[in-house]
Amino acid sequence: MRIIALDDEKIALEGLVDAIREAEPAAEIHSFCKGAKALEFYRQTPCDVAVLDIQVWDMNGVDLAKQMKLINPQVNIIFATGYGDYRAEAFDMHASGYLVKPITPEKIRTEMENLRHPVKQLMKKRVRFHTFGNFEVFIDDKPVKFKYDLTKEMLAYLVDRNGVYCTNGELTALLWEGKQHSSYLRNLKKDLIDSFIQAGCQDVIDSGRNKIRIVPGEADCDYYDWMAGKVNAINQYNGEYMVQYSWAEFTNAALQKKI
């Protein structure tokens, strides 16, 4: 579910986003303090729900909602305001909801459960990589256990490389500082591939002669979401990235520079 949140007061907008995130933790939230910016984004990006403050300094929330409806009549509009004198306009527009501030997760959750237009939920991917903090991999929300500890580190590096093919030489240099362990590397790759095949998730790994990579589109990953600018992932990053691996410090430094 993709949700737009609009409020021209910074603190109020942060509170609105927090309430939406608690009510709909899997949602992709895009927040704006200007109606024009929200409308510009909306024209380019389909959204399921728009939670709009009515009294926005650059554009009345009701007028914004009308323009959104012209683009997509099926968008769910939820007005969030400190005023009670716009209920008639909301009713005439067939809005999905009308919330009076302060906005709470409970109020948001109630409106989300009673949307006027059904939202087609995106299929959740079975594989999930968690990179902020310690690196972990989950299949169907259960942690994956590998035969070798280095299999997990190799996988972490493949995730870090974000779909780029890694050669045997590159992996050997990473795991054993260039010392030759070709047979051990074959065992690690077999352990990795077999683990995903047994779970029916073999499409996550793409391997060939002397090369292997992760297919990013086949898994969920907080790091990938962060790079895509998704609000949930941006807020999850606390300055730590794959902390158990020293080589990950380079990526972490790059992330911190972009904050």
PDB file of N, CA, C and O in Angstrom, residues 81-148:
ATOM      1  N   THR A  81      -7.688  16.919  10.160  1.00  0.00           N
ATOM      2  CA  THR A  81      -7.714  18.355  10.407  1.00  0.00           C
ATOM      3  C   THR A  81      -8.070  18.675  11.847  1.00  0.00           C
ATOM      4  O   THR A  81      -8.623  17.836  12.563  1.00  0.00           O
ATOM      5  N   GLY A  82      -7.722  19.877  12.241  1.00  0.00           N
ATOM      6  CA  GLY A  82      -8.096  20.347  13.566  1.00  0.00           C
ATOM      7  C   GLY A  82      -9.424  21.079  13.557  1.00  0.00           C
ATOM      8  O   GLY A  82      -9.869  21.603  14.581  1.00  0.00           O
ATOM      9  N   TYR A  83     -10.050  21.139  12.404  1.00  0.00           N
ATOM     10  CA  TYR A  83     -11.305  21.869  12.256  1.00  0.00           C
ATOM     11  C   TYR A  83     -12.430  20.903  11.886  1.00  0.00           C
ATOM     12  O   TYR A  83     -12.213  19.895  11.227  1.00  0.00           O
ATOM     13  N   GLY A  84     -13.640  21.238  12.293  1.00  0.00           N
ATOM     14  CA  GLY A  84     -14.770  20.353  12.028  1.00  0.00           C
ATOM     15  C   GLY A  84     -15.739  20.879  11.007  1.00  0.00           C
ATOM     16  O   GLY A  84     -16.839  20.351  10.862  1.00  0.00           O
ATOM     17  N   ASP A  85     -15.387  21.967  10.300  1.00  0.00           N
ATOM     18  CA  ASP A  85     -16.349  22.612   9.419  1.00  0.00           C
ATOM     19  C   ASP A  85     -16.186  22.237   7.958  1.00  0.00           C
ATOM     20  O   ASP A  85     -16.670  22.934   7.067  1.00  0.00           O
ATOM     21  N   TYR A  86     -15.492  21.150   7.675  1.00  0.00           N
ATOM     22  CA  TYR A  86     -15.324  20.702   6.299  1.00  0.00           C
ATOM     23  C   TYR A  86     -15.978  19.335   6.064  1.00  0.00           C
ATOM     24  O   TYR A  86     -15.748  18.702   5.052  1.00  0.00           O
ATOM     25  N   ARG A  87     -16.786  18.900   7.016  1.00  0.00           N
ATOM     26  CA  ARG A  87     -17.392  17.568   6.885  1.00  0.00           C
ATOM     27  C   ARG A  87     -18.313  17.487   5.663  1.00  0.00           C
ATOM     28  O   ARG A  87     -18.392  16.448   5.011  1.00  0.00           O
ATOM     29  N   ALA A  88     -19.007  18.581   5.375  1.00  0.00           N
ATOM     30  CA  ALA A  88     -19.919  18.561   4.233  1.00  0.00           C
ATOM     31  C   ALA A  88     -19.153  18.364   2.933  1.00  0.00           C
ATOM     32  O   ALA A  88     -19.561  17.574   2.069  1.00  0.00           O
ATOM     33  N   GLU A  89     -18.030  19.094   2.794  1.00  0.00           N
ATOM     34  CA  GLU A  89     -17.211  18.941   1.593  1.00  0.00           C
ATOM     35  C   GLU A  89     -16.669  17.522   1.476  1.00  0.00           C
ATOM     36  O   GLU A  89     -16.648  16.928   0.399  1.00  0.00           O
ATOM     37  N   ALA A  90     -16.241  16.959   2.607  1.00  0.00           N
ATOM     38  CA  ALA A  90     -15.718  15.591   2.608  1.00  0.00           C
ATOM     39  C   ALA A  90     -16.806  14.603   2.204  1.00  0.00           C
ATOM     40  O   ALA A  90     -16.567  13.652   1.453  1.00  0.00           O
ATOM     41  N   PHE A  91     -18.023  14.832   2.710  1.00  0.00           N
ATOM     42  CA  PHE A  91     -19.146  13.950   2.370  1.00  0.00           C
ATOM     43  C   PHE A  91     -19.458  14.042   0.884  1.00  0.00           C
ATOM     44  O   PHE A  91     -19.670  13.025   0.212  1.00  0.00           O
ATOM     45  N   ASP A  92     -19.485  15.270   0.349  1.00  0.00           N
ATOM     46  CA  ASP A  92     -19.798  15.451  -1.066  1.00  0.00           C
ATOM     47  C   ASP A  92     -18.760  14.793  -1.972  1.00  0.00           C
ATOM     48  O   ASP A  92     -19.078  14.356  -3.090  1.00  0.00           O
ATOM     49  N   MET A  93     -17.511  14.738  -1.501  1.00  0.00           N
ATOM     50  CA  MET A  93     -16.444  14.133  -2.300  1.00  0.00           C
ATOM     51  C   MET A  93     -16.386  12.622  -2.148  1.00  0.00           C
ATOM     52  O   MET A  93     -15.579  11.963  -2.787  1.00  0.00           O
ATOM     53  N   HIS A  94     -17.227  12.063  -1.264  1.00  0.00           N
ATOM     54  CA  HIS A  94     -17.188  10.629  -0.967  1.00  0.00           C
ATOM     55  C   HIS A  94     -15.803  10.233  -0.438  1.00  0.00           C
ATOM     56  O   HIS A  94     -15.216   9.231  -0.862  1.00  0.00           O
ATOM     57  N   ALA A  95     -15.304  11.050   0.478  1.00  0.00           N
ATOM     58  CA  ALA A  95     -14.008  10.755   1.098  1.00  0.00           C
ATOM     59  C   ALA A  95     -14.109   9.463   1.902  1.00  0.00           C
ATOM     60  O   ALA A  95     -15.188   9.075   2.371  1.00  0.00           O
ATOM     61  N   SER A  96     -12.969   8.808   2.061  1.00  0.00           N
ATOM     62  CA  SER A  96     -12.943   7.546   2.809  1.00  0.00           C
ATOM     63  C   SER A  96     -12.992   7.774   4.314  1.00  0.00           C
ATOM     64  O   SER A  96     -13.396   6.891   5.068  1.00  0.00           O
ATOM     65  N   GLY A  97     -12.546   8.959   4.746  1.00  0.00           N
ATOM     66  CA  GLY A  97     -12.524   9.195   6.185  1.00  0.00           C
ATOM     67  C   GLY A  97     -12.315  10.651   6.515  1.00  0.00           C
ATOM     68  O   GLY A  97     -11.893  11.452   5.671  1.00  0.00           O
ATOM     69  N   TYR A  98     -12.608  11.000   7.761  1.00  0.00           N
ATOM     70  CA  TYR A  98     -12.459  12.372   8.236  1.00  0.00           C
ATOM     71  C   TYR A  98     -11.992  12.280   9.686  1.00  0.00           C
ATOM     72  O   TYR A  98     -12.738  11.827  10.562  1.00  0.00           O
ATOM     73  N   LEU A  99     -10.760  12.690   9.942  1.00  0.00           N
ATOM     74  CA  LEU A  99     -10.175  12.580  11.273  1.00  0.00           C
ATOM     75  C   LEU A  99      -9.947  13.960  11.866  1.00  0.00           C
ATOM     76  O   LEU A  99      -9.462  14.866  11.188  1.00  0.00           O
ATOM     77  N   VAL A 100     -10.276  14.095  13.121  1.00  0.00           N
ATOM     78  CA  VAL A 100     -10.024  15.335  13.852  1.00  0.00           C
ATOM     79  C   VAL A 100      -8.774  15.153  14.697  1.00  0.00           C
ATOM     80  O   VAL A 100      -8.622  14.150  15.400  1.00  0.00           O
ATOM     81  N   LYS A 101      -7.857  16.095  14.601  1.00  0.00           N
ATOM     82  CA  LYS A 101      -6.608  16.019  15.365  1.00  0.00           C
ATOM     83  C   LYS A 101      -6.895  16.079  16.863  1.00  0.00           C
ATOM     84  O   LYS A 101      -7.888  16.682  17.274  1.00  0.00           O
ATOM     85  N   PRO A 102      -6.059  15.460  17.699  1.00  0.00           N
ATOM     86  CA  PRO A 102      -4.797  14.782  17.353  1.00  0.00           C
ATOM     87  C   PRO A 102      -5.028  13.428  16.687  1.00  0.00           C
ATOM     88  O   PRO A 102      -5.966  12.707  17.039  1.00  0.00           O
ATOM     89  N   ILE A 103      -4.140  13.123  15.744  1.00  0.00           N
ATOM     90  CA  ILE A 103      -4.235  11.867  15.003  1.00  0.00           C
ATOM     91  C   ILE A 103      -3.497  10.779  15.772  1.00  0.00           C
ATOM     92  O   ILE A 103      -2.362  10.962  16.193  1.00  0.00           O
ATOM     93  N   THR A 104      -4.149   9.651  15.942  1.00  0.00           N
ATOM     94  CA  THR A 104      -3.550   8.516  16.651  1.00  0.00           C
ATOM     95  C   THR A 104      -3.516   7.296  15.734  1.00  0.00           C
ATOM     96  O   THR A 104      -4.271   7.222  14.757  1.00  0.00           O
ATOM     97  N   PRO A 105      -2.649   6.326  16.048  1.00  0.00           N
ATOM     98  CA  PRO A 105      -2.627   5.088  15.250  1.00  0.00           C
ATOM     99  C   PRO A 105      -3.983   4.394  15.236  1.00  0.00           C
ATOM    100  O   PRO A 105      -4.371   3.804  14.228  1.00  0.00           O
ATOM    101  N   GLU A 106      -4.710   4.489  16.357  1.00  0.00           N
ATOM    102  CA  GLU A 106      -6.018   3.834  16.433  1.00  0.00           C
ATOM    103  C   GLU A 106      -7.008   4.464  15.451  1.00  0.00           C
ATOM    104  O   GLU A 106      -7.783   3.765  14.787  1.00  0.00           O
ATOM    105  N   LYS A 107      -6.975   5.806  15.350  1.00  0.00           N
ATOM    106  CA  LYS A 107      -7.862   6.483  14.400  1.00  0.00           C
ATOM    107  C   LYS A 107      -7.498   6.108  12.965  1.00  0.00           C
ATOM    108  O   LYS A 107      -8.378   5.849  12.137  1.00  0.00           O
ATOM    109  N   ILE A 108      -6.204   6.098  12.676  1.00  0.00           N
ATOM    110  CA  ILE A 108      -5.758   5.729  11.333  1.00  0.00           C
ATOM    111  C   ILE A 108      -6.159   4.295  11.018  1.00  0.00           C
ATOM    112  O   ILE A 108      -6.667   3.989   9.934  1.00  0.00           O
ATOM    113  N   ARG A 109      -5.950   3.389  11.971  1.00  0.00           N
ATOM    114  CA  ARG A 109      -6.245   1.977  11.750  1.00  0.00           C
ATOM    115  C   ARG A 109      -7.743   1.780  11.449  1.00  0.00           C
ATOM    116  O   ARG A 109      -8.104   0.994  10.562  1.00  0.00           O
ATOM    117  N   THR A 110      -8.586   2.492  12.171  1.00  0.00           N
ATOM    118  CA  THR A 110     -10.028   2.377  11.939  1.00  0.00           C
ATOM    119  C   THR A 110     -10.395   2.795  10.517  1.00  0.00           C
ATOM    120  O   THR A 110     -11.185   2.126   9.834  1.00  0.00           O
ATOM    121  N   GLU A 111      -9.808   3.897  10.040  1.00  0.00           N
ATOM    122  CA  GLU A 111     -10.102   4.359   8.688  1.00  0.00           C
ATOM    123  C   GLU A 111      -9.548   3.400   7.639  1.00  0.00           C
ATOM    124  O   GLU A 111     -10.187   3.157   6.603  1.00  0.00           O
ATOM    125  N   MET A 112      -8.362   2.854   7.896  1.00  0.00           N
ATOM    126  CA  MET A 112      -7.760   1.919   6.941  1.00  0.00           C
ATOM    127  C   MET A 112      -8.572   0.640   6.817  1.00  0.00           C
ATOM    128  O   MET A 112      -8.597  -0.008   5.769  1.00  0.00           O
ATOM    129  N   GLU A 113      -9.240   0.274   7.892  1.00  0.00           N
ATOM    130  CA  GLU A 113     -10.059  -0.931   7.862  1.00  0.00           C
ATOM    131  C   GLU A 113     -11.401  -0.701   7.182  1.00  0.00           C
ATOM    132  O   GLU A 113     -12.149  -1.654   6.924  1.00  0.00           O
ATOM    133  N   ASN A 114     -11.708   0.563   6.891  1.00  0.00           N
ATOM    134  CA  ASN A 114     -13.003   0.883   6.284  1.00  0.00           C
ATOM    135  C   ASN A 114     -12.847   1.794   5.068  1.00  0.00           C
ATOM    136  O   ASN A 114     -13.640   2.721   4.870  1.00  0.00           O
ATOM    137  N   LEU A 115     -11.849   1.512   4.252  1.00  0.00           N
ATOM    138  CA  LEU A 115     -11.620   2.311   3.059  1.00  0.00           C
ATOM    139  C   LEU A 115     -12.764   2.148   2.067  1.00  0.00           C
ATOM    140  O   LEU A 115     -13.316   1.061   1.900  1.00  0.00           O
ATOM    141  N   ARG A 116     -13.084   3.229   1.398  1.00  0.00           N
ATOM    142  CA  ARG A 116     -14.178   3.194   0.416  1.00  0.00           C
ATOM    143  C   ARG A 116     -13.813   2.326  -0.790  1.00  0.00           C
ATOM    144  O   ARG A 116     -14.636   1.583  -1.318  1.00  0.00           O
ATOM    145  N   HIS A 117     -12.541   2.446  -1.229  1.00  0.00           N
ATOM    146  CA  HIS A 117     -12.082   1.700  -2.395  1.00  0.00           C
ATOM    147  C   HIS A 117     -11.050   0.658  -1.956  1.00  0.00           C
ATOM    148  O   HIS A 117     -10.050   1.009  -1.337  1.00  0.00           O
ATOM    149  N   PRO A 118     -11.281  -0.608  -2.259  1.00  0.00           N
ATOM    150  CA  PRO A 118     -10.344  -1.668  -1.838  1.00  0.00           C
ATOM    151  C   PRO A 118      -8.946  -1.415  -2.395  1.00  0.00           C
ATOM    152  O   PRO A 118      -8.781  -0.904  -3.504  1.00  0.00           O
ATOM    153  N   VAL A 119      -7.970  -1.782  -1.602  1.00  0.00           N
ATOM    154  CA  VAL A 119      -6.572  -1.631  -1.997  1.00  0.00           C
ATOM    155  C   VAL A 119      -6.019  -3.004  -2.314  1.00  0.00           C
ATOM    156  O   VAL A 119      -6.120  -3.926  -1.499  1.00  0.00           O
ATOM    157  N   LYS A 120      -5.436  -3.127  -3.484  1.00  0.00           N
ATOM    158  CA  LYS A 120      -4.805  -4.384  -3.872  1.00  0.00           C
ATOM    159  C   LYS A 120      -3.439  -4.450  -3.217  1.00  0.00           C
ATOM    160  O   LYS A 120      -2.544  -3.670  -3.531  1.00  0.00           O
ATOM    161  N   GLN A 121      -3.283  -5.355  -2.280  1.00  0.00           N
ATOM    162  CA  GLN A 121      -2.026  -5.475  -1.554  1.00  0.00           C
ATOM    163  C   GLN A 121      -0.953  -6.098  -2.425  1.00  0.00           C
ATOM    164  O   GLN A 121      -1.211  -7.037  -3.179  1.00  0.00           O
ATOM    165  N   LEU A 122       0.254  -5.555  -2.332  1.00  0.00           N
ATOM    166  CA  LEU A 122       1.377  -6.136  -3.048  1.00  0.00           C
ATOM    167  C   LEU A 122       1.781  -7.461  -2.421  1.00  0.00           C
ATOM    168  O   LEU A 122       1.736  -7.617  -1.194  1.00  0.00           O
ATOM    169  N   MET A 123       2.152  -8.402  -3.249  1.00  0.00           N
ATOM    170  CA  MET A 123       2.572  -9.705  -2.749  1.00  0.00           C
ATOM    171  C   MET A 123       3.883  -9.571  -1.981  1.00  0.00           C
ATOM    172  O   MET A 123       4.863  -9.062  -2.505  1.00  0.00           O
ATOM    173  N   LYS A 124       3.856  -9.987  -0.742  1.00  0.00           N
ATOM    174  CA  LYS A 124       5.057  -9.928   0.077  1.00  0.00           C
ATOM    175  C   LYS A 124       6.049 -10.985  -0.393  1.00  0.00           C
ATOM    176  O   LYS A 124       5.684 -12.137  -0.606  1.00  0.00           O
ATOM    177  N   LYS A 125       7.291 -10.594  -0.567  1.00  0.00           N
ATOM    178  CA  LYS A 125       8.308 -11.534  -1.013  1.00  0.00           C
ATOM    179  C   LYS A 125       8.678 -12.479   0.132  1.00  0.00           C
ATOM    180  O   LYS A 125       8.737 -12.079   1.291  1.00  0.00           O
ATOM    181  N   ARG A 126       8.977 -13.727  -0.216  1.00  0.00           N
ATOM    182  CA  ARG A 126       9.251 -14.731   0.805  1.00  0.00           C
ATOM    183  C   ARG A 126      10.606 -14.527   1.450  1.00  0.00           C
ATOM    184  O   ARG A 126      10.791 -14.843   2.624  1.00  0.00           O
ATOM    185  N   VAL A 127      11.550 -13.994   0.684  1.00  0.00           N
ATOM    186  CA  VAL A 127      12.908 -13.796   1.205  1.00  0.00           C
ATOM    187  C   VAL A 127      13.077 -12.343   1.640  1.00  0.00           C
ATOM    188  O   VAL A 127      12.687 -11.420   0.919  1.00  0.00           O
ATOM    189  N   ARG A 128      13.659 -12.167   2.818  1.00  0.00           N
ATOM    190  CA  ARG A 128      13.907 -10.809   3.320  1.00  0.00           C
ATOM    191  C   ARG A 128      15.315 -10.722   3.894  1.00  0.00           C
ATOM    192  O   ARG A 128      15.722 -11.538   4.713  1.00  0.00           O
ATOM    193  N   PHE A 129      16.052  -9.717   3.441  1.00  0.00           N
ATOM    194  CA  PHE A 129      17.390  -9.445   3.961  1.00  0.00           C
ATOM    195  C   PHE A 129      17.316  -8.250   4.907  1.00  0.00           C
ATOM    196  O   PHE A 129      16.799  -7.193   4.545  1.00  0.00           O
ATOM    197  N   HIS A 130      17.842  -8.440   6.100  1.00  0.00           N
ATOM    198  CA  HIS A 130      17.886  -7.367   7.104  1.00  0.00           C
ATOM    199  C   HIS A 130      19.342  -6.942   7.248  1.00  0.00           C
ATOM    200  O   HIS A 130      20.194  -7.735   7.661  1.00  0.00           O
ATOM    201  N   THR A 131      19.645  -5.695   6.901  1.00  0.00           N
ATOM    202  CA  THR A 131      21.040  -5.236   6.894  1.00  0.00           C
ATOM    203  C   THR A 131      21.336  -4.167   7.935  1.00  0.00           C
ATOM    204  O   THR A 131      22.484  -3.974   8.308  1.00  0.00           O
ATOM    205  N   PHE A 132      20.318  -3.439   8.407  1.00  0.00           N
ATOM    206  CA  PHE A 132      20.553  -2.381   9.381  1.00  0.00           C
ATOM    207  C   PHE A 132      20.721  -3.000  10.761  1.00  0.00           C
ATOM    208  O   PHE A 132      19.803  -3.623  11.292  1.00  0.00           O
ATOM    209  N   GLY A 133      21.910  -2.823  11.334  1.00  0.00           N
ATOM    210  CA  GLY A 133      22.287  -3.552  12.534  1.00  0.00           C
ATOM    211  C   GLY A 133      23.055  -4.789  12.099  1.00  0.00           C
ATOM    212  O   GLY A 133      23.947  -4.716  11.254  1.00  0.00           O
ATOM    213  N   ASN A 134      22.712  -5.936  12.647  1.00  0.00           N
ATOM    214  CA  ASN A 134      23.317  -7.194  12.201  1.00  0.00           C
ATOM    215  C   ASN A 134      22.655  -7.677  10.917  1.00  0.00           C
ATOM    216  O   ASN A 134      21.460  -7.441  10.699  1.00  0.00           O
ATOM    217  N   PHE A 135      23.428  -8.353  10.081  1.00  0.00           N
ATOM    218  CA  PHE A 135      22.861  -8.942   8.878  1.00  0.00           C
ATOM    219  C   PHE A 135      22.135 -10.233   9.229  1.00  0.00           C
ATOM    220  O   PHE A 135      22.673 -11.096   9.926  1.00  0.00           O
ATOM    221  N   GLU A 136      20.913 -10.356   8.731  1.00  0.00           N
ATOM    222  CA  GLU A 136      20.134 -11.574   8.910  1.00  0.00           C
ATOM    223  C   GLU A 136      19.350 -11.819   7.627  1.00  0.00           C
ATOM    224  O   GLU A 136      19.035 -10.888   6.882  1.00  0.00           O
ATOM    225  N   VAL A 137      19.034 -13.094   7.374  1.00  0.00           N
ATOM    226  CA  VAL A 137      18.219 -13.448   6.220  1.00  0.00           C
ATOM    227  C   VAL A 137      17.056 -14.299   6.698  1.00  0.00           C
ATOM    228  O   VAL A 137      17.222 -15.180   7.545  1.00  0.00           O
ATOM    229  N   PHE A 138      15.878 -14.007   6.168  1.00  0.00           N
ATOM    230  CA  PHE A 138      14.663 -14.707   6.573  1.00  0.00           C
ATOM    231  C   PHE A 138      13.944 -15.253   5.340  1.00  0.00           C
ATOM    232  O   PHE A 138      13.917 -14.612   4.285  1.00  0.00           O
ATOM    233  N   ILE A 139      13.367 -16.424   5.495  1.00  0.00           N
ATOM    234  CA  ILE A 139      12.461 -16.984   4.495  1.00  0.00           C
ATOM    235  C   ILE A 139      11.142 -17.259   5.198  1.00  0.00           C
ATOM    236  O   ILE A 139      11.107 -17.984   6.198  1.00  0.00           O
ATOM    237  N   ASP A 140      10.087 -16.650   4.704  1.00  0.00           N
ATOM    238  CA  ASP A 140       8.773 -16.733   5.355  1.00  0.00           C
ATOM    239  C   ASP A 140       8.861 -16.304   6.816  1.00  0.00           C
ATOM    240  O   ASP A 140       8.257 -16.913   7.710  1.00  0.00           O
ATOM    241  N   ASP A 141       9.654 -15.235   7.051  1.00  0.00           N
ATOM    242  CA  ASP A 141       9.837 -14.620   8.370  1.00  0.00           C
ATOM    243  C   ASP A 141      10.559 -15.520   9.381  1.00  0.00           C
ATOM    244  O   ASP A 141      10.578 -15.222  10.578  1.00  0.00           O
ATOM    245  N   LYS A 142      11.176 -16.593   8.897  1.00  0.00           N
ATOM    246  CA  LYS A 142      11.958 -17.465   9.774  1.00  0.00           C
ATOM    247  C   LYS A 142      13.438 -17.338   9.416  1.00  0.00           C
ATOM    248  O   LYS A 142      13.793 -17.359   8.230  1.00  0.00           O
ATOM    249  N   PRO A 143      14.323 -17.175  10.418  1.00  0.00           N
ATOM    250  CA  PRO A 143      15.752 -17.026  10.118  1.00  0.00           C
ATOM    251  C   PRO A 143      16.329 -18.260   9.440  1.00  0.00           C
ATOM    252  O   PRO A 143      15.962 -19.393   9.773  1.00  0.00           O
ATOM    253  N   VAL A 144      17.193 -18.028   8.467  1.00  0.00           N
ATOM    254  CA  VAL A 144      17.808 -19.125   7.707  1.00  0.00           C
ATOM    255  C   VAL A 144      19.118 -19.524   8.374  1.00  0.00           C
ATOM    256  O   VAL A 144      19.948 -18.677   8.726  1.00  0.00           O
ATOM    257  N   LYS A 145      19.321 -20.808   8.550  1.00  0.00           N
ATOM    258  CA  LYS A 145      20.557 -21.344   9.120  1.00  0.00           C
ATOM    259  C   LYS A 145      21.324 -22.073   8.023  1.00  0.00           C
ATOM    260  O   LYS A 145      20.772 -22.931   7.338  1.00  0.00           O
ATOM    261  N   PHE A 146      22.589 -21.705   7.871  1.00  0.00           N
ATOM    262  CA  PHE A 146      23.425 -22.331   6.863  1.00  0.00           C
ATOM    263  C   PHE A 146      24.368 -23.342   7.513  1.00  0.00           C
ATOM    264  O   PHE A 146      24.615 -23.299   8.723  1.00  0.00           O
ATOM    265  N   LYS A 147      24.903 -24.218   6.688  1.00  0.00           N
ATOM    266  CA  LYS A 147      25.825 -25.237   7.188  1.00  0.00           C
ATOM    267  C   LYS A 147      27.142 -24.616   7.650  1.00  0.00           C
ATOM    268  O   LYS A 147      27.738 -25.047   8.628  1.00  0.00           O
ATOM    269  N   TYR A 148      27.585 -23.574   6.943  1.00  0.00           N
ATOM    270  CA  TYR A 148      28.846 -22.911   7.268  1.00  0.00           C
ATOM    271  C   TYR A 148      28.588 -21.448   7.634  1.00  0.00           C
ATOM    272  O   TYR A 148      27.758 -20.777   7.014  1.00  0.00           O
TER     273      TYR A 148
END
